[in-house]
Structures are given as structure tokens and as C-alpha cells.
mmCIF file of C-alpha atoms in Angstrom:
data_model
loop_
_atom_site.group_PDB
_atom_site.id
_atom_site.type_symbol
_atom_site.label_atom_id
_atom_site.label_comp_id
_atom_site.label_asym_id
_atom_site.label_seq_id
_atom_site.Cartn_x
_atom_site.Cartn_y
_atom_site.Cartn_z
ATOM 1 C CA UNK L 101 0.000 0.000 0.000
ATOM 2 C CA UNK L 102 1.499 3.371 -1.012
ATOM 3 C CA UNK L 103 2.315 5.858 1.722
ATOM 4 C CA UNK L 104 0.143 8.948 2.028
ATOM 5 C CA UNK L 105 2.533 11.890 1.755
ATOM 6 C CA UNK L 106 1.213 15.190 3.078
ATOM 7 C CA UNK L 107 2.930 18.427 2.092
ATOM 8 C CA UNK L 108 2.618 21.523 4.241
ATOM 9 C CA UNK L 109 4.539 24.752 4.749
ATOM 10 C CA UNK L 110 7.526 24.737 7.083
ATOM 11 C CA UNK L 111 6.742 25.980 10.610
ATOM 12 C CA UNK L 112 9.176 27.153 13.322
ATOM 13 C CA UNK L 113 8.775 23.939 15.332
ATOM 14 C CA UNK L 114 10.037 21.960 12.284
ATOM 15 C CA UNK L 115 13.617 23.193 12.782
ATOM 16 C CA UNK L 116 14.781 20.179 14.812
ATOM 17 C CA UNK L 117 13.143 17.608 12.544
ATOM 18 C CA UNK L 118 14.400 19.162 9.308
ATOM 19 C CA UNK L 119 17.923 19.600 10.678
ATOM 20 C CA UNK L 120 17.951 15.935 11.705
ATOM 21 C CA UNK L 121 16.712 14.926 8.239
ATOM 22 C CA UNK L 122 19.492 16.953 6.636
ATOM 23 C CA UNK L 123 22.163 15.414 8.854
ATOM 24 C CA UNK L 124 20.824 11.850 8.424
ATOM 25 C CA UNK L 125 20.426 12.244 4.653
ATOM 26 C CA UNK L 126 24.011 13.436 4.360
ATOM 27 C CA UNK L 127 25.744 11.114 6.825
ATOM 28 C CA UNK L 128 23.679 7.973 6.184
ATOM 29 C CA UNK L 129 21.850 8.426 2.879
ATOM 30 C CA UNK L 130 24.818 9.761 0.907
ATOM 31 C CA UNK L 131 27.538 7.582 2.424
ATOM 32 C CA UNK L 132 27.725 5.377 -0.660
ATOM 33 C CA UNK L 133 28.547 8.368 -2.868
ATOM 34 C CA UNK L 134 30.971 10.399 -0.746
ATOM 35 C CA UNK L 135 34.024 9.739 1.430
ATOM 36 C CA UNK L 136 33.781 10.013 5.225
ATOM 37 C CA UNK L 137 35.815 13.246 5.028
ATOM 38 C CA UNK L 138 33.404 14.715 2.464
ATOM 39 C CA UNK L 139 30.361 13.723 4.542
ATOM 40 C CA UNK L 140 31.837 15.277 7.689
ATOM 41 C CA UNK L 141 32.555 18.542 5.859
ATOM 42 C CA UNK L 142 29.079 18.648 4.304
ATOM 43 C CA UNK L 143 27.196 17.734 7.478
ATOM 44 C CA UNK L 144 29.224 20.059 9.672
ATOM 45 C CA UNK L 145 27.567 23.183 8.308
ATOM 46 C CA UNK L 146 24.391 23.692 10.411
ATOM 47 C CA UNK L 147 24.333 23.009 14.100
ATOM 48 C CA UNK L 148 22.394 25.899 15.619
ATOM 49 C CA UNK L 149 18.607 25.470 15.501
ATOM 50 C CA UNK L 150 18.053 29.234 15.518
ATOM 51 C CA UNK L 151 20.242 29.758 12.437
ATOM 52 C CA UNK L 152 18.788 26.683 10.761
ATOM 53 C CA UNK L 153 15.252 27.991 11.330
ATOM 54 C CA UNK L 154 16.201 31.454 10.031
ATOM 55 C CA UNK L 155 17.510 29.876 6.819
ATOM 56 C CA UNK L 156 14.380 27.765 6.335
ATOM 57 C CA UNK L 157 12.114 30.739 7.065
ATOM 58 C CA UNK L 158 14.019 32.986 4.633
ATOM 59 C CA UNK L 159 12.815 30.981 1.656
ATOM 60 C CA UNK L 160 9.694 29.081 0.681
ATOM 61 C CA UNK L 161 10.133 25.744 2.447
ATOM 62 C CA UNK L 162 7.762 22.800 2.321
ATOM 63 C CA UNK L 163 7.876 19.735 4.546
ATOM 64 C CA UNK L 164 6.639 16.239 3.751
ATOM 65 C CA UNK L 165 4.900 14.174 6.410
ATOM 66 C CA UNK L 166 3.976 10.508 6.525
ATOM 67 C CA UNK L 167 1.675 9.447 9.354
ATOM 68 C CA UNK L 168 2.347 12.731 11.186
ATOM 69 C CA UNK L 169 6.158 12.386 10.993
ATOM 70 C CA UNK L 170 8.268 14.906 9.066
ATOM 71 C CA UNK L 171 10.206 12.759 6.570
ATOM 72 C CA UNK L 172 11.533 15.307 4.092
ATOM 73 C CA UNK L 173 11.695 18.942 3.104
ATOM 74 C CA UNK L 174 12.562 21.167 0.188
ATOM 75 C CA UNK L 175 12.889 24.856 -0.413
ATOM 76 C CA UNK L 176 12.444 27.099 -3.418
ATOM 77 C CA UNK L 177 13.730 30.641 -3.623
ATOM 78 C CA UNK L 178 11.097 32.861 -5.202
ATOM 79 C CA UNK L 179 12.691 36.248 -4.457
ATOM 80 C CA UNK L 180 16.494 36.612 -4.196
ATOM 81 C CA UNK L 181 17.526 33.862 -6.626
ATOM 82 C CA UNK L 182 14.204 32.866 -8.201
ATOM 83 C CA UNK L 183 13.941 29.196 -9.021
ATOM 84 C CA UNK L 184 16.893 27.993 -6.964
ATOM 85 C CA UNK L 185 16.320 24.835 -4.934
ATOM 86 C CA UNK L 186 18.942 24.978 -2.193
ATOM 87 C CA UNK L 187 17.666 22.084 -0.105
ATOM 88 C CA UNK L 188 15.808 18.863 -0.899
ATOM 89 C CA UNK L 189 16.380 16.132 1.647
ATOM 90 C CA UNK L 190 14.539 12.970 2.650
ATOM 91 C CA UNK L 191 15.206 10.874 5.725
ATOM 92 C CA UNK L 192 17.006 7.656 4.721
ATOM 93 C CA UNK L 193 14.128 5.531 6.065
ATOM 94 C CA UNK L 194 11.832 7.068 3.427
ATOM 95 C CA UNK L 195 14.226 7.337 0.483
ATOM 96 C CA UNK L 196 12.876 5.590 -2.597
ATOM 97 C CA UNK L 197 9.239 5.902 -1.503
ATOM 98 C CA UNK L 198 8.311 8.957 -3.587
ATOM 99 C CA UNK L 199 8.913 11.670 -0.977
ATOM 100 C CA UNK L 200 11.617 13.397 -3.030
ATOM 101 C CA UNK L 201 9.435 13.215 -6.129
ATOM 102 C CA UNK L 202 6.470 14.793 -4.342
ATOM 103 C CA UNK L 203 8.715 17.592 -3.077
ATOM 104 C CA UNK L 204 10.154 18.203 -6.554
ATOM 105 C CA UNK L 205 6.663 18.228 -8.062
ATOM 106 C CA UNK L 206 5.765 20.903 -5.501
ATOM 107 C CA UNK L 207 8.846 22.965 -6.474
ATOM 108 C CA UNK L 208 8.010 22.686 -10.177
ATOM 109 C CA UNK L 209 4.360 23.666 -9.634
ATOM 110 C CA UNK L 210 5.364 26.545 -7.347
ATOM 111 C CA UNK L 211 7.915 27.785 -9.856
ATOM 112 C CA UNK L 212 5.280 27.793 -12.586
ATOM 113 C CA UNK L 213 2.820 29.575 -10.282
ATOM 114 C CA UNK L 214 5.390 32.319 -9.624
ATOM 115 C CA UNK L 215 6.191 32.637 -13.341
ATOM 116 C CA UNK L 216 9.769 31.457 -12.875
ATOM 117 C CA UNK L 217 11.326 30.503 -16.221
ATOM 118 C CA UNK L 218 13.692 27.832 -14.912
ATOM 119 C CA UNK L 219 14.568 25.927 -11.786
ATOM 120 C CA UNK L 220 18.156 25.276 -10.754
ATOM 121 C CA UNK L 221 19.775 23.113 -8.101
ATOM 122 C CA UNK L 222 23.202 21.886 -7.124
ATOM 123 C CA UNK L 223 22.244 18.228 -6.835
ATOM 124 C CA UNK L 224 24.430 15.762 -4.989
ATOM 125 C CA UNK L 225 25.538 12.526 -6.591
ATOM 126 C CA UNK L 226 22.856 10.875 -4.435
ATOM 127 C CA UNK L 227 20.053 13.223 -5.532
ATOM 128 C CA UNK L 228 20.983 13.515 -9.195
ATOM 129 C CA UNK L 229 18.677 10.690 -10.288
ATOM 130 C CA UNK L 230 15.508 12.103 -8.727
ATOM 131 C CA UNK L 231 16.178 15.499 -10.308
ATOM 132 C CA UNK L 232 16.835 13.865 -13.709
ATOM 133 C CA UNK L 233 13.612 11.862 -13.404
ATOM 134 C CA UNK L 234 11.745 15.168 -13.172
ATOM 135 C CA UNK L 235 13.337 16.686 -16.255
ATOM 136 C CA UNK L 236 16.355 18.439 -14.757
ATOM 137 C CA UNK L 237 19.466 18.320 -16.922
ATOM 138 C CA UNK L 238 23.082 18.530 -15.835
ATOM 139 C CA UNK L 239 24.686 21.702 -17.179
ATOM 140 C CA UNK L 240 27.871 21.612 -15.123
ATOM 141 C CA UNK L 241 29.803 19.280 -12.853
ATOM 142 C CA UNK L 242 30.925 21.212 -9.778
ATOM 143 C CA UNK L 243 33.449 20.681 -6.991
ATOM 144 C CA UNK L 244 32.638 23.178 -4.229
ATOM 145 C CA UNK L 245 35.082 23.271 -1.329
ATOM 146 C CA UNK L 246 33.484 23.105 2.113
ATOM 147 C CA UNK L 247 35.767 23.445 5.122
ATOM 148 C CA UNK L 248 38.773 22.588 2.974
ATOM 149 C CA UNK L 249 37.201 19.496 1.417
ATOM 150 C CA UNK L 250 36.054 19.279 -2.211
ATOM 151 C CA UNK L 251 32.638 17.726 -2.808
ATOM 152 C CA UNK L 252 31.156 16.705 -6.127
ATOM 153 C CA UNK L 253 27.740 17.842 -7.271
ATOM 154 C CA UNK L 254 25.917 18.862 -10.412
ATOM 155 C CA UNK L 255 24.348 22.133 -11.442
ATOM 156 C CA UNK L 256 21.034 20.953 -12.834
ATOM 157 C CA UNK L 257 18.418 23.022 -14.641
ATOM 158 C CA UNK L 258 14.777 22.519 -15.580
ATOM 159 C CA UNK L 259 13.197 24.834 -18.138
ATOM 160 C CA UNK L 260 9.707 25.875 -17.008
ATOM 161 C CA UNK L 261 9.028 28.118 -19.998
ATOM 162 C CA UNK L 262 7.909 25.130 -22.058
ATOM 163 C CA UNK L 263 4.110 24.842 -21.815
ATOM 164 C CA UNK L 264 2.641 21.766 -20.174
ATOM 165 C CA UNK L 265 1.346 19.230 -22.685
#
């Protein structure tokens, strides 16, 4: 039986759950694609719930729930860098169950609603497939350096100016 995935806007009390999802997705979910040093550098970024909440609240962030539990989240910038998806993370226990797809479908629909011509994301090796499944194309392979450690990701783009068929 498929899981019922509920999407709702991020709320201040979601800071702990979304931070935990981020950390688990990086340190557990992505461990097959990155070295331990890369994972430690990537996961070491957010630790303060107040700063984490401020970052989530500064953009349009949606959370995904299954049976009342927050299992994923995504954001979409609609003001400063319109169309940029900075975060899309799913807890490893729910990876492969459609949560990431539902969140990407929300981002695509929201981008269209706001009249954004294209969506962009720096997708990890782990997330590349779900973005590609939803029509994002790799335009550049990137190696950002975080705390002295190079990571590998992909600048991916989806053109929203093409009318829906």
C-alpha cells in the first residue's frame, strides 16, 4: 500500500526535525557516494537550531509528512535567486518511496505559479537521479570546497518556460 505523503509549509517547530533529516540524509543516505571526510565537511555546516530555522524561514520551504512524521523537506527561492532549490532532503528511512518526487513536483508547480522561467539546483551525486527523473538536466559538474574538502555535485536546470502538454 502506497504511503500517504502530506505536504505543508515549514513551521518554526520543524527546525529540529528538518535539521535531523538533513544530517541523516548526508551522513547515512549519501555515504555510498561520498568519502567520510566529504560527509563530515558537508554535514558540519548547520548546528544551531536558531540559524537553521532562520535559513528555512528565509525561503519558501515545504515539509513532507507521513503518518504525522516529518520525513523530508525542500525549499524554493522565489525572491532573491528565483527558481533555486537549495535544499531537498529525505530521511534515509523514506528514500525511494516517492517523498523526493512529491517535493520536486511541488517545487516545479510553485515555480510555474510564480512565473519562474527555470529551476536550478546543485544536486548531490545521491540526488541527481531524482532530479533527472523530473526533467532536470546537468549543465555543469561542480566541486565546491566546504571546510577545505572538495565535494562533487551537479548544477542541474529545468526549463519551465515550455508549456505543459
